Amino acid sequence: MTNFEELSDWLRGWAGVDASRRDIADTVLALADVGREISALVAAGPLAGDQSGIVGENSDGDLQKLLDLASHRDVLAALANAPVAHVGSEEAPEPVTLNSGAPLAVAVDPLDGSSNIGVNLPMGTIFSILPALAAGAEASFRQTGRNQLAAGFLVYGPMTELALTVGSGTHVFVLDRRDETFRLVNGAASIPHATDEFSINASNYRHWNEALRAYIDDCLAGDEGVRTKNFNMRWYGSLVAEASRILTRGGVFLYPADQRHGYGDGRLRLVYEANPIAFLVEQAGGAASCGSGAILDQVPDDLHQRVPLIFGAWEEVERIERYLNDPHSMGDHAPLFGRRGLFRA
Ligand code: AFP
């Protein structure tokens, strides 16, 4: 007999007799159920057919793969039976209305990390639960991240993991394959305030601004440079896998704005990627910034808008903000411009 509390019991204990909390609990359970299904599909790989076939483009020009659309379809089907009025999905140009008058709106990336399909690397599903506004779907997805009632992500990796916050800390559950139930393994995820591990796609180095290059240069210089300590680097190509690692052992993640066409606000989307991650991270004692302010304070003007995303150890996030906004405050630096980075000839 296991002593790890089941997700359904934990949610029931949190919700009690509060009708609004029960609506949130029912919605989280619906998402956990569909996560279980997507996890099985991902785990089957080519045995479930060609999941990586390109079938179209989403509104942002990202290629859509069969598994992207299957996940989107399954999430909509699951939420149709939950107290959810509107769904804002990465895979649909406009919000989808499911149950008019229902109390909740859900923003979702049905399959994050789809560039990892077919190569046995982690993927996931990210969700943000908001109050549905009487003004309708568009308005419901233009609320700041501070209005989120709950947020979470599933990681389809060696473990199928659910990270969840309902505003009282960040909780981590793992799918027990013996009885297909999610069980609580960490009731209070906590991100250390300092770190020596950063996560960035270094192949974009030449596209970053000088301040960001300076920050990464200083990390790479290790104990021979101004940071006086060595750093490690990780990049999984999957936001949820990076976020899971940072919730577990700390670190800092950066997907900054860069000079490539279409990347002026980075790659990640504010409403259904950055906001839920930021809620989970802040609830775990970390910080999440767009480079000039808290992610959760950003006011969306479009469901699919992008935002630069820096999150994790709050001391490191604050340092990166100083590089970006007050580089001369970094004191013991040669002028940022003309610095020689390890990546430059
Ligand atoms: P995909 O879902 O299109 O693979 O994008 C995943 C993602 O949004 C995020 O999960 C990763 O951290 C990031 O993109 C990877 O971006 P790069 O492919 O530019 O490294």
PDB file of C-alpha atoms in Angstrom, residues 141-281:
ATOM      1  CA  PHE A 141      -7.655  35.778 -22.193  1.00  0.00           C
ATOM      2  CA  ARG A 142      -6.534  39.393 -21.821  1.00  0.00           C
ATOM      3  CA  GLN A 143      -6.361  39.169 -18.014  1.00  0.00           C
ATOM      4  CA  THR A 144      -2.934  39.476 -16.429  1.00  0.00           C
ATOM      5  CA  GLY A 145      -1.354  36.362 -15.006  1.00  0.00           C
ATOM      6  CA  ARG A 146      -2.110  37.684 -11.512  1.00  0.00           C
ATOM      7  CA  ASN A 147      -5.759  36.687 -12.141  1.00  0.00           C
ATOM      8  CA  GLN A 148      -4.966  33.005 -12.614  1.00  0.00           C
ATOM      9  CA  LEU A 149      -6.924  30.714 -10.269  1.00  0.00           C
ATOM     10  CA  ALA A 150      -4.662  27.743 -10.957  1.00  0.00           C
ATOM     11  CA  ALA A 151      -1.872  26.727 -13.325  1.00  0.00           C
ATOM     12  CA  GLY A 152       0.120  23.644 -14.105  1.00  0.00           C
ATOM     13  CA  PHE A 153       1.981  21.547 -16.571  1.00  0.00           C
ATOM     14  CA  LEU A 154       2.394  17.866 -17.361  1.00  0.00           C
ATOM     15  CA  VAL A 155       5.750  16.443 -18.427  1.00  0.00           C
ATOM     16  CA  TYR A 156       5.755  13.299 -20.567  1.00  0.00           C
ATOM     17  CA  GLY A 157       9.251  12.129 -19.709  1.00  0.00           C
ATOM     18  CA  PRO A 158      10.847   9.276 -17.768  1.00  0.00           C
ATOM     19  CA  MET A 159       8.172  10.167 -15.226  1.00  0.00           C
ATOM     20  CA  THR A 160       4.782  11.507 -16.219  1.00  0.00           C
ATOM     21  CA  GLU A 161       4.673  14.435 -13.829  1.00  0.00           C
ATOM     22  CA  LEU A 162       2.050  17.067 -12.982  1.00  0.00           C
ATOM     23  CA  ALA A 163       3.182  20.352 -11.431  1.00  0.00           C
ATOM     24  CA  LEU A 164       0.228  22.300 -10.030  1.00  0.00           C
ATOM     25  CA  THR A 165      -0.492  25.483  -8.134  1.00  0.00           C
ATOM     26  CA  VAL A 166      -3.860  26.680  -6.854  1.00  0.00           C
ATOM     27  CA  GLY A 167      -2.240  29.702  -5.235  1.00  0.00           C
ATOM     28  CA  SER A 168      -0.941  28.080  -2.060  1.00  0.00           C
ATOM     29  CA  GLY A 169       2.478  26.788  -3.088  1.00  0.00           C
ATOM     30  CA  THR A 170       3.545  24.504  -5.924  1.00  0.00           C
ATOM     31  CA  HIS A 171       2.803  20.794  -5.728  1.00  0.00           C
ATOM     32  CA  VAL A 172       4.267  17.960  -7.788  1.00  0.00           C
ATOM     33  CA  PHE A 173       2.483  14.697  -8.593  1.00  0.00           C
ATOM     34  CA  VAL A 174       3.786  11.644 -10.446  1.00  0.00           C
ATOM     35  CA  LEU A 175       1.685   9.143 -12.413  1.00  0.00           C
ATOM     36  CA  ASP A 176       1.758   5.764 -10.704  1.00  0.00           C
ATOM     37  CA  ARG A 177       1.674   3.314 -13.595  1.00  0.00           C
ATOM     38  CA  ARG A 178       0.523   0.532 -11.293  1.00  0.00           C
ATOM     39  CA  ASP A 179      -2.955   2.027 -10.982  1.00  0.00           C
ATOM     40  CA  GLU A 180      -2.752   5.036 -13.338  1.00  0.00           C
ATOM     41  CA  THR A 181      -3.242   7.566 -10.551  1.00  0.00           C
ATOM     42  CA  PHE A 182      -1.303  10.793  -9.992  1.00  0.00           C
ATOM     43  CA  ARG A 183       0.273  10.816  -6.528  1.00  0.00           C
ATOM     44  CA  LEU A 184       1.736  13.715  -4.527  1.00  0.00           C
ATOM     45  CA  VAL A 185       5.527  13.518  -4.288  1.00  0.00           C
ATOM     46  CA  ASN A 186       6.315  17.121  -3.306  1.00  0.00           C
ATOM     47  CA  GLY A 187       3.857  19.271  -1.395  1.00  0.00           C
ATOM     48  CA  ALA A 188       6.026  22.394  -1.430  1.00  0.00           C
ATOM     49  CA  ALA A 189       8.400  22.756  -4.369  1.00  0.00           C
ATOM     50  CA  SER A 190      11.069  25.337  -3.563  1.00  0.00           C
ATOM     51  CA  ILE A 191      13.510  26.993  -5.972  1.00  0.00           C
ATOM     52  CA  PRO A 192      16.852  27.957  -4.309  1.00  0.00           C
ATOM     53  CA  HIS A 193      17.474  31.715  -4.574  1.00  0.00           C
ATOM     54  CA  ALA A 194      20.910  31.217  -6.188  1.00  0.00           C
ATOM     55  CA  THR A 195      22.095  28.835  -8.892  1.00  0.00           C
ATOM     56  CA  ASP A 196      25.039  27.698 -10.997  1.00  0.00           C
ATOM     57  CA  GLU A 197      22.968  26.178 -13.810  1.00  0.00           C
ATOM     58  CA  PHE A 198      21.498  28.112 -16.723  1.00  0.00           C
ATOM     59  CA  SER A 199      19.264  27.001 -19.561  1.00  0.00           C
ATOM     60  CA  ILE A 200      19.375  28.764 -22.942  1.00  0.00           C
ATOM     61  CA  ASN A 201      19.646  27.830 -26.624  1.00  0.00           C
ATOM     62  CA  ALA A 202      23.256  28.947 -27.095  1.00  0.00           C
ATOM     63  CA  SER A 203      23.043  28.548 -30.880  1.00  0.00           C
ATOM     64  CA  ASN A 204      21.242  31.901 -30.901  1.00  0.00           C
ATOM     65  CA  TYR A 205      24.197  33.725 -29.321  1.00  0.00           C
ATOM     66  CA  ARG A 206      24.860  35.979 -32.308  1.00  0.00           C
ATOM     67  CA  HIS A 207      21.219  37.106 -32.315  1.00  0.00           C
ATOM     68  CA  TRP A 208      21.152  38.304 -28.686  1.00  0.00           C
ATOM     69  CA  ASN A 209      21.751  41.885 -27.598  1.00  0.00           C
ATOM     70  CA  GLU A 210      25.082  42.863 -26.046  1.00  0.00           C
ATOM     71  CA  ALA A 211      23.784  42.793 -22.486  1.00  0.00           C
ATOM     72  CA  LEU A 212      22.573  39.215 -22.755  1.00  0.00           C
ATOM     73  CA  ARG A 213      25.807  38.133 -24.406  1.00  0.00           C
ATOM     74  CA  ALA A 214      27.675  39.763 -21.520  1.00  0.00           C
ATOM     75  CA  TYR A 215      25.590  37.831 -19.000  1.00  0.00           C
ATOM     76  CA  ILE A 216      26.221  34.493 -20.731  1.00  0.00           C
ATOM     77  CA  ASP A 217      29.901  35.350 -21.305  1.00  0.00           C
ATOM     78  CA  ASP A 218      30.268  35.924 -17.564  1.00  0.00           C
ATOM     79  CA  CYS A 219      28.595  32.589 -16.772  1.00  0.00           C
ATOM     80  CA  LEU A 220      30.909  30.826 -19.256  1.00  0.00           C
ATOM     81  CA  ALA A 221      34.000  32.532 -17.791  1.00  0.00           C
ATOM     82  CA  GLY A 222      33.165  30.701 -14.572  1.00  0.00           C
ATOM     83  CA  ASP A 223      35.573  31.001 -11.664  1.00  0.00           C
ATOM     84  CA  GLU A 224      38.093  32.757 -13.935  1.00  0.00           C
ATOM     85  CA  GLY A 225      35.718  35.695 -14.352  1.00  0.00           C
ATOM     86  CA  VAL A 226      33.521  38.099 -12.443  1.00  0.00           C
ATOM     87  CA  ARG A 227      31.089  35.400 -11.301  1.00  0.00           C
ATOM     88  CA  THR A 228      33.870  33.572  -9.409  1.00  0.00           C
ATOM     89  CA  LYS A 229      32.010  30.266  -9.790  1.00  0.00           C
ATOM     90  CA  ASN A 230      31.550  27.743 -12.573  1.00  0.00           C
ATOM     91  CA  PHE A 231      28.209  27.178 -14.313  1.00  0.00           C
ATOM     92  CA  ASN A 232      26.573  24.182 -15.939  1.00  0.00           C
ATOM     93  CA  MET A 233      24.204  24.440 -18.935  1.00  0.00           C
ATOM     94  CA  ARG A 234      21.133  22.426 -19.904  1.00  0.00           C
ATOM     95  CA  TRP A 235      18.792  22.801 -22.929  1.00  0.00           C
ATOM     96  CA  TYR A 236      16.063  20.206 -23.541  1.00  0.00           C
ATOM     97  CA  GLY A 237      14.027  22.003 -26.240  1.00  0.00           C
ATOM     98  CA  SER A 238      11.015  21.627 -23.970  1.00  0.00           C
ATOM     99  CA  LEU A 239       9.889  24.390 -21.611  1.00  0.00           C
ATOM    100  CA  VAL A 240       8.079  21.963 -19.321  1.00  0.00           C
ATOM    101  CA  ALA A 241      11.156  19.742 -18.938  1.00  0.00           C
ATOM    102  CA  GLU A 242      13.306  22.764 -18.065  1.00  0.00           C
ATOM    103  CA  ALA A 243      10.661  24.023 -15.632  1.00  0.00           C
ATOM    104  CA  SER A 244      10.383  20.593 -14.001  1.00  0.00           C
ATOM    105  CA  ARG A 245      14.163  20.485 -13.473  1.00  0.00           C
ATOM    106  CA  ILE A 246      14.219  24.014 -12.061  1.00  0.00           C
ATOM    107  CA  LEU A 247      11.350  23.224  -9.653  1.00  0.00           C
ATOM    108  CA  THR A 248      13.305  20.154  -8.548  1.00  0.00           C
ATOM    109  CA  ARG A 249      16.939  21.331  -8.315  1.00  0.00           C
ATOM    110  CA  GLY A 250      16.913  25.060  -9.131  1.00  0.00           C
ATOM    111  CA  GLY A 251      18.437  26.970 -12.047  1.00  0.00           C
ATOM    112  CA  VAL A 252      17.559  29.792 -14.382  1.00  0.00           C
ATOM    113  CA  PHE A 253      15.907  29.590 -17.833  1.00  0.00           C
ATOM    114  CA  LEU A 254      16.187  32.228 -20.553  1.00  0.00           C
ATOM    115  CA  TYR A 255      14.380  32.538 -23.840  1.00  0.00           C
ATOM    116  CA  PRO A 256      15.124  36.210 -24.606  1.00  0.00           C
ATOM    117  CA  ALA A 257      14.120  38.492 -27.431  1.00  0.00           C
ATOM    118  CA  ASP A 258      16.563  38.135 -30.301  1.00  0.00           C
ATOM    119  CA  GLN A 259      17.222  39.714 -33.676  1.00  0.00           C
ATOM    120  CA  ARG A 260      15.795  36.920 -35.822  1.00  0.00           C
ATOM    121  CA  HIS A 261      12.682  37.768 -37.820  1.00  0.00           C
ATOM    122  CA  GLY A 262       9.649  37.130 -35.606  1.00  0.00           C
ATOM    123  CA  TYR A 263      11.713  36.741 -32.434  1.00  0.00           C
ATOM    124  CA  GLY A 264      11.622  40.384 -31.324  1.00  0.00           C
ATOM    125  CA  ASP A 265       9.616  39.205 -28.309  1.00  0.00           C
ATOM    126  CA  GLY A 266      11.295  35.829 -28.028  1.00  0.00           C
ATOM    127  CA  ARG A 267       9.560  32.563 -28.822  1.00  0.00           C
ATOM    128  CA  LEU A 268       7.319  31.717 -25.887  1.00  0.00           C
ATOM    129  CA  ARG A 269       3.688  32.832 -25.554  1.00  0.00           C
ATOM    130  CA  LEU A 270       2.554  34.943 -22.644  1.00  0.00           C
ATOM    131  CA  VAL A 271      -0.965  33.604 -22.031  1.00  0.00           C
ATOM    132  CA  TYR A 272      -0.556  29.824 -22.227  1.00  0.00           C
ATOM    133  CA  GLU A 273       3.172  29.307 -21.603  1.00  0.00           C
ATOM    134  CA  ALA A 274       4.842  32.131 -19.649  1.00  0.00           C
ATOM    135  CA  ASN A 275       1.931  32.974 -17.324  1.00  0.00           C
ATOM    136  CA  PRO A 276       1.306  29.448 -16.003  1.00  0.00           C
ATOM    137  CA  ILE A 277       5.046  28.792 -15.613  1.00  0.00           C
ATOM    138  CA  ALA A 278       5.465  32.148 -13.846  1.00  0.00           C
ATOM    139  CA  PHE A 279       2.626  31.370 -11.409  1.00  0.00           C
ATOM    140  CA  LEU A 280       4.162  27.985 -10.524  1.00  0.00           C
ATOM    141  CA  VAL A 281       7.656  29.492 -10.191  1.00  0.00           C
TER     142      VAL A 281
END
